[in-house]
Tab-separated table of C-alpha atoms in Angstrom:
chain	number	residue	atom	x	y	z
A	1	UNK	CA	-4.034	140.719	131.808
A	2	UNK	CA	-2.925	142.770	128.836
A	3	UNK	CA	-4.992	142.802	125.645
A	4	UNK	CA	-3.443	143.034	122.173
A	5	UNK	CA	-5.530	144.341	119.270
A	6	UNK	CA	-3.354	142.542	116.755
A	7	UNK	CA	-4.328	139.941	114.175
A	8	UNK	CA	-1.816	137.178	114.890
A	9	UNK	CA	-1.011	134.746	112.037
A	10	UNK	CA	-1.428	131.132	113.110
A	11	UNK	CA	0.854	129.551	110.512
A	12	UNK	CA	4.186	130.102	112.249
A	13	UNK	CA	4.926	131.142	115.787
A	14	UNK	CA	7.570	133.758	116.444
A	15	UNK	CA	10.573	132.735	118.546
A	16	UNK	CA	12.175	135.358	120.794
A	17	UNK	CA	15.332	134.692	122.813
A	18	UNK	CA	15.593	136.931	125.883
A	19	UNK	CA	19.118	137.764	127.083
A	20	UNK	CA	19.444	139.217	130.582
A	21	UNK	CA	21.526	139.211	133.749
A	22	UNK	CA	20.444	136.848	136.504
A	23	UNK	CA	20.004	139.853	138.798
A	24	UNK	CA	17.053	140.757	136.526
A	25	UNK	CA	15.518	137.265	136.544
A	26	UNK	CA	12.079	138.292	137.890
A	27	UNK	CA	11.754	141.215	135.467
A	28	UNK	CA	12.802	139.009	132.534
A	29	UNK	CA	10.238	136.366	133.475
A	30	UNK	CA	7.543	139.041	133.591
A	31	UNK	CA	8.452	140.061	130.030
A	32	UNK	CA	8.457	136.469	128.808
A	33	UNK	CA	5.036	135.765	130.327
A	34	UNK	CA	3.469	138.735	128.526
A	35	UNK	CA	5.072	137.787	125.207
A	36	UNK	CA	3.789	134.227	125.434
A	37	UNK	CA	0.278	135.606	125.982
A	38	UNK	CA	0.687	137.145	122.514
A	39	UNK	CA	1.707	133.750	121.036
A	40	UNK	CA	5.388	134.656	120.953
A	41	UNK	CA	7.613	131.767	122.012
A	42	UNK	CA	9.737	133.708	124.513
A	43	UNK	CA	12.734	131.680	125.653
A	44	UNK	CA	14.478	132.273	128.991
A	45	UNK	CA	16.953	129.983	130.687
A	46	UNK	CA	14.682	129.460	133.716
A	47	UNK	CA	12.175	127.668	131.501
A	48	UNK	CA	14.287	126.194	128.735
A	49	UNK	CA	17.446	124.957	130.460
A	50	UNK	CA	17.050	121.988	132.795
A	51	UNK	CA	19.516	120.540	135.312
A	52	UNK	CA	22.204	118.622	133.438
A	53	UNK	CA	21.698	120.515	130.162
A	54	UNK	CA	24.703	122.057	128.418
A	55	UNK	CA	24.509	125.856	128.590
A	56	UNK	CA	26.601	126.167	125.426
A	57	UNK	CA	24.345	123.751	123.518
A	58	UNK	CA	21.088	125.284	124.724
A	59	UNK	CA	22.069	128.927	124.205
A	60	UNK	CA	24.650	129.073	121.412
A	61	UNK	CA	23.470	126.117	119.293
A	62	UNK	CA	19.736	125.680	119.918
A	63	UNK	CA	18.765	129.097	121.304
A	64	UNK	CA	20.133	132.192	119.605
A	65	UNK	CA	20.795	130.673	116.136
A	66	UNK	CA	17.167	129.501	115.863
A	67	UNK	CA	15.387	132.587	117.193
A	68	UNK	CA	13.598	135.128	115.009
A	69	UNK	CA	14.168	137.922	117.521
A	70	UNK	CA	16.933	138.517	120.054
A	71	UNK	CA	15.662	140.618	122.947
A	72	UNK	CA	18.336	142.013	125.266
A	73	UNK	CA	17.273	143.447	128.612
A	74	UNK	CA	19.576	146.366	129.413
A	75	UNK	CA	20.275	147.215	133.036
A	76	UNK	CA	23.229	148.145	135.221
A	77	UNK	CA	23.805	144.432	135.790
A	78	UNK	CA	23.466	143.214	132.201
A	79	UNK	CA	25.798	145.792	130.611
A	80	UNK	CA	28.540	144.513	132.938
A	81	UNK	CA	27.791	140.834	132.323
A	82	UNK	CA	30.380	138.944	130.254
A	83	UNK	CA	27.790	136.237	129.532
A	84	UNK	CA	25.261	138.723	128.143
A	85	UNK	CA	28.059	140.209	126.005
A	86	UNK	CA	28.834	136.756	124.555
A	87	UNK	CA	25.157	136.293	123.686
A	88	UNK	CA	25.014	139.745	122.089
A	89	UNK	CA	28.133	139.057	120.007
A	90	UNK	CA	26.515	135.951	118.486
A	91	UNK	CA	23.231	137.799	117.949
A	92	UNK	CA	25.062	140.593	116.088
A	93	UNK	CA	26.535	138.006	113.728
A	94	UNK	CA	23.068	136.522	113.100
A	95	UNK	CA	21.727	140.056	112.535
A	96	UNK	CA	24.421	140.809	109.959
A	97	UNK	CA	23.551	137.529	108.231
A	98	UNK	CA	19.906	138.624	108.133
A	99	UNK	CA	18.724	135.728	110.280
A	100	UNK	CA	17.494	137.576	113.367
A	101	UNK	CA	16.402	140.996	114.561
A	102	UNK	CA	17.680	142.575	117.770
A	103	UNK	CA	15.341	144.552	120.034
A	104	UNK	CA	16.969	146.234	123.061
A	105	UNK	CA	14.704	146.575	126.109
A	106	UNK	CA	15.526	149.235	128.708
A	107	UNK	CA	14.877	148.240	132.319
A	108	UNK	CA	16.622	151.260	133.851
A	109	UNK	CA	18.950	154.085	132.899
A	110	UNK	CA	22.317	152.571	131.994
A	111	UNK	CA	25.172	152.777	129.485
A	112	UNK	CA	23.922	151.481	126.115
A	113	UNK	CA	26.484	149.147	124.452
A	114	UNK	CA	27.892	150.706	121.266
A	115	UNK	CA	26.590	147.945	118.917
A	116	UNK	CA	23.030	148.770	120.030
A	117	UNK	CA	23.143	152.559	119.775
A	118	UNK	CA	21.900	152.653	116.196
A	119	UNK	CA	18.930	150.426	117.050
A	120	UNK	CA	15.571	151.665	118.280
A	121	UNK	CA	15.040	150.368	121.774
A	122	UNK	CA	11.906	149.955	123.890
A	123	UNK	CA	11.814	151.654	127.290
A	124	UNK	CA	10.071	149.454	129.856
A	125	UNK	CA	11.040	151.599	132.832
A	126	UNK	CA	8.336	154.258	132.512
A	127	UNK	CA	5.353	152.225	131.247
A	128	UNK	CA	5.843	148.463	131.172
A	129	UNK	CA	2.530	147.622	129.462
A	130	UNK	CA	2.989	150.226	126.714
A	131	UNK	CA	6.530	148.981	126.149
A	132	UNK	CA	5.408	145.376	125.802
A	133	UNK	CA	2.781	146.439	123.257
A	134	UNK	CA	5.547	148.075	121.207
A	135	UNK	CA	7.583	144.863	121.336
A	136	UNK	CA	4.624	142.737	120.243
A	137	UNK	CA	3.786	145.107	117.373
A	138	UNK	CA	7.406	145.108	116.252
A	139	UNK	CA	7.619	141.324	116.289
A	140	UNK	CA	4.422	141.031	114.245
A	141	UNK	CA	5.497	143.925	111.986
A	142	UNK	CA	2.438	146.036	112.758
A	143	UNK	CA	2.969	149.568	111.446
A	144	UNK	CA	1.203	152.671	112.704
A	145	UNK	CA	2.902	155.155	110.408
A	146	UNK	CA	0.656	157.575	108.473
A	147	UNK	CA	0.645	157.907	104.662
A	148	UNK	CA	3.640	159.571	103.031
A	149	UNK	CA	3.334	163.281	102.376
A	150	UNK	CA	5.528	165.551	100.311
A	151	UNK	CA	9.201	166.072	101.059
A	152	UNK	CA	9.610	169.351	103.012
A	153	UNK	CA	11.179	172.208	101.091
A	154	UNK	CA	14.110	172.444	103.515
A	155	UNK	CA	15.088	168.868	102.638
A	156	UNK	CA	14.726	169.099	98.851
A	157	UNK	CA	17.522	171.647	98.539
A	158	UNK	CA	21.114	171.490	99.702
A	159	UNK	CA	21.977	173.732	102.623
A	160	UNK	CA	24.371	176.590	102.008
A	161	UNK	CA	27.923	176.111	103.231
A	162	UNK	CA	28.313	176.408	107.009
A	163	UNK	CA	31.707	177.533	108.261
A	164	UNK	CA	33.595	176.450	105.136
A	165	UNK	CA	32.028	172.982	104.849
A	166	UNK	CA	30.786	171.731	101.494
A	167	UNK	CA	27.057	171.935	100.830
A	168	UNK	CA	26.561	168.179	101.208
A	169	UNK	CA	28.488	168.085	104.510
A	170	UNK	CA	26.558	171.132	105.732
A	171	UNK	CA	23.290	169.425	104.795
A	172	UNK	CA	24.119	166.171	106.597
A	173	UNK	CA	25.414	168.101	109.612
A	174	UNK	CA	22.249	170.178	109.877
A	175	UNK	CA	20.100	167.048	109.620
A	176	UNK	CA	22.026	165.400	112.459
A	177	UNK	CA	21.437	168.447	114.651
A	178	UNK	CA	17.736	168.630	113.823
A	179	UNK	CA	17.238	164.975	114.837
A	180	UNK	CA	19.007	165.038	118.213
A	181	UNK	CA	17.160	164.083	121.399
A	182	UNK	CA	18.564	166.032	124.332
A	183	UNK	CA	16.725	163.808	126.808
A	184	UNK	CA	19.147	160.951	126.091
A	185	UNK	CA	22.395	160.414	127.989
A	186	UNK	CA	24.406	160.216	124.756
A	187	UNK	CA	24.357	161.304	121.133
A	188	UNK	CA	21.890	159.348	119.021
A	189	UNK	CA	23.537	157.411	116.215
A	190	UNK	CA	22.300	156.889	112.644
A	191	UNK	CA	23.082	154.324	109.983
A	192	UNK	CA	23.829	155.211	106.385
A	193	UNK	CA	20.359	154.163	105.247
A	194	UNK	CA	18.749	156.305	107.949
A	195	UNK	CA	20.742	159.304	106.724
A	196	UNK	CA	19.723	158.487	103.135
A	197	UNK	CA	16.036	158.502	104.103
A	198	UNK	CA	16.459	161.894	105.765
A	199	UNK	CA	18.258	163.419	102.758
A	200	UNK	CA	16.925	161.418	99.781
A	201	UNK	CA	18.379	163.812	97.205
A	202	UNK	CA	21.932	162.719	98.133
A	203	UNK	CA	23.551	159.658	96.569
A	204	UNK	CA	25.347	157.048	98.675
A	205	UNK	CA	28.670	158.405	97.400
A	206	UNK	CA	27.722	161.949	98.426
A	207	UNK	CA	26.714	160.735	101.890
A	208	UNK	CA	30.028	158.899	102.266
A	209	UNK	CA	31.923	162.028	101.193
A	210	UNK	CA	29.890	164.248	103.531
A	211	UNK	CA	30.451	161.978	106.525
A	212	UNK	CA	34.157	161.691	105.706
A	213	UNK	CA	34.430	165.500	105.587
A	214	UNK	CA	32.544	165.945	108.858
A	215	UNK	CA	34.723	163.324	110.545
A	216	UNK	CA	37.910	164.901	109.188
A	217	UNK	CA	37.028	168.109	111.038
A	218	UNK	CA	36.070	166.228	114.209
A	219	UNK	CA	32.394	167.164	113.911
A	220	UNK	CA	31.178	163.554	114.001
A	221	UNK	CA	32.474	160.158	115.021
A	222	UNK	CA	31.702	156.973	113.131
A	223	UNK	CA	31.729	153.267	113.795
A	224	UNK	CA	32.845	150.707	111.275
A	225	UNK	CA	32.206	146.964	111.064
A	226	UNK	CA	31.907	144.240	108.454
A	227	UNK	CA	28.377	145.315	107.529
A	228	UNK	CA	29.429	148.464	105.625
A	229	UNK	CA	29.191	147.373	102.007
A	230	UNK	CA	27.241	150.449	100.820
A	231	UNK	CA	28.613	153.036	103.210
A	232	UNK	CA	32.048	153.683	104.675
A	233	UNK	CA	30.586	153.577	108.191
A	234	UNK	CA	28.121	151.509	110.213
A	235	UNK	CA	26.841	154.445	112.262
A	236	UNK	CA	27.469	158.155	112.707
A	237	UNK	CA	26.942	160.327	115.773
A	238	UNK	CA	27.577	163.999	116.524
A	239	UNK	CA	30.421	165.362	118.647
A	240	UNK	CA	30.304	168.560	120.687
A	241	UNK	CA	32.253	170.229	117.851
A	242	UNK	CA	29.278	169.881	115.477
A	243	UNK	CA	27.077	171.894	117.838
A	244	UNK	CA	29.744	174.580	118.184
A	245	UNK	CA	30.251	174.710	114.404
A	246	UNK	CA	26.483	175.084	113.781
A	247	UNK	CA	25.676	177.204	116.858
A	248	UNK	CA	24.460	180.121	114.707
A	249	UNK	CA	22.284	177.896	112.500
A	250	UNK	CA	19.113	177.793	114.578
A	251	UNK	CA	20.130	175.785	117.658
A	252	UNK	CA	17.678	176.263	120.522
A	253	UNK	CA	20.508	176.719	123.025
A	254	UNK	CA	24.055	178.113	123.126
A	255	UNK	CA	26.635	175.319	123.608
A	256	UNK	CA	29.234	177.877	124.709
A	257	UNK	CA	27.022	178.865	127.647
A	258	UNK	CA	26.772	175.181	128.652
A	259	UNK	CA	30.573	174.971	128.659
A	260	UNK	CA	30.829	178.044	130.881
A	261	UNK	CA	28.164	176.737	133.278
A	262	UNK	CA	29.808	173.323	133.696
A	263	UNK	CA	33.264	174.882	134.089
A	264	UNK	CA	31.948	177.244	136.771
A	265	UNK	CA	30.385	174.381	138.733
A	266	UNK	CA	33.580	172.329	138.480
A	267	UNK	CA	35.688	175.274	139.631
A	268	UNK	CA	33.447	175.927	142.631
A	269	UNK	CA	33.332	172.266	143.725
A	270	UNK	CA	36.868	171.146	142.928
A	271	UNK	CA	35.674	167.611	142.192
A	272	UNK	CA	32.130	166.736	141.164
A	273	UNK	CA	30.335	163.673	139.774
A	274	UNK	CA	28.279	163.802	136.579
A	275	UNK	CA	24.935	163.328	138.320
A	276	UNK	CA	25.759	166.155	140.731
A	277	UNK	CA	26.522	168.448	137.789
A	278	UNK	CA	23.021	167.744	136.502
A	279	UNK	CA	21.499	168.462	139.916
A	280	UNK	CA	23.351	171.779	140.102
A	281	UNK	CA	22.842	172.962	136.520
A	282	UNK	CA	19.526	171.300	135.514
A	283	UNK	CA	21.034	170.783	132.047
A	284	UNK	CA	20.009	167.698	130.030
A	285	UNK	CA	22.542	164.851	130.418
A	286	UNK	CA	23.705	164.853	126.800
A	287	UNK	CA	24.439	168.594	126.914
A	288	UNK	CA	26.526	168.068	130.047
A	289	UNK	CA	28.416	165.342	128.184
A	290	UNK	CA	29.173	167.731	125.311
A	291	UNK	CA	30.411	170.455	127.630
A	292	UNK	CA	32.566	168.035	129.637
A	293	UNK	CA	34.035	166.544	126.438
A	294	UNK	CA	35.006	170.039	125.240
A	295	UNK	CA	36.571	170.981	128.573
A	296	UNK	CA	38.518	167.715	128.669
A	297	UNK	CA	39.759	167.965	125.069
A	298	UNK	CA	41.066	171.484	125.652
A	299	UNK	CA	42.758	170.528	128.922
A	300	UNK	CA	40.533	172.783	131.014
A	301	UNK	CA	39.426	169.984	133.388
A	302	UNK	CA	40.447	166.446	134.194
A	303	UNK	CA	37.797	163.763	133.654
A	304	UNK	CA	37.962	160.458	135.509
A	305	UNK	CA	35.862	157.626	134.036
A	306	UNK	CA	34.895	154.358	135.683
A	307	UNK	CA	32.634	151.294	135.385
A	308	UNK	CA	33.572	150.656	131.767
A	309	UNK	CA	32.907	154.137	130.429
A	310	UNK	CA	34.559	153.854	127.014
A	311	UNK	CA	34.125	156.304	124.129
A	312	UNK	CA	31.157	158.557	124.801
A	313	UNK	CA	31.073	159.954	128.325
A	314	UNK	CA	28.261	158.286	130.272
A	315	UNK	CA	26.573	160.686	132.667
A	316	UNK	CA	26.880	158.530	135.789
A	317	UNK	CA	30.280	157.100	134.922
A	318	UNK	CA	32.640	160.028	135.448
A	319	UNK	CA	33.637	162.814	137.741
A	320	UNK	CA	35.234	166.132	136.817
A	321	UNK	CA	38.258	167.532	138.604
A	322	UNK	CA	39.030	171.246	138.387
A	323	UNK	CA	42.595	172.445	137.786
A	324	UNK	CA	44.412	175.743	137.605
A	325	UNK	CA	43.303	175.978	133.963
A	326	UNK	CA	39.668	175.524	135.042
A	327	UNK	CA	39.864	178.451	137.426
A	328	UNK	CA	41.699	180.529	134.819
A	329	UNK	CA	39.029	179.729	132.194
A	330	UNK	CA	36.233	180.712	134.577
A	331	UNK	CA	38.009	183.911	135.576
A	332	UNK	CA	38.481	184.947	131.939
A	333	UNK	CA	35.152	183.812	130.473
A	334	UNK	CA	32.472	183.483	133.147
A	335	UNK	CA	32.443	186.830	134.921
């Protein structure tokens, strides 16, 4: 039995609706049991929907609209589930209205839905107990952050222009690069407020202008939805072009070398899946994605996507096919 060193208020219980695919039923029940031990009213259909009940009434009228937290269990099965998508769509509306918080839970490596990419998720695949503790602390708003220090010198001043960009665009671009996690399968996204906290000397208007400039040059991509009153975007994430543009600004690897490595592997194999590229090259997944995106955009390889791979290239959802241009590129650049 897990122990939680948390002072739990007794005045009002927390309600958490757990969305999951039925293929993950046992794992979802395990989560719900642990949450209820922490006095969190975890709701799953196995417990809360009885024979003869209306699914629409129980989920979309009584369930999600009345929950304090919407927990979505992400797995290969759930990201393909139309029913889970319907539940997430309603939860996103309630989030925008400020009536619920969404906490993604990772069961296994899978494609993260775009609406969730700007949210901090909890990984239950490596350490289930530690992950559950994070969920409980988040629900009860228990903070472990240390006291605020002074703003670092490199943040208090605008960065000099990089490759013809304005100072504000160069500053935002450099911050995006410094915050990347190359262990992920995709580029990490940030909201406007997250960018503002990282560069507090910039106004909202300056951030909007910087992001617009970066997007104009193809260095970032943005998402937009109805919840963009203060900023012209809901989230921002880097493209491979940002890493190429800033490659001489202190990156710990050379993105051009990644491109050459991936092209060489593709040329030698003819056709190769994303996971096999990683096995051959030992490169982090997100760096493979950047290299493949570059090679595809410049017509050097053909990329075939499947299983709903839309937008960002998911590591396990594509294979690369070499062409005459691939072999020509390798011959001219990789010898």
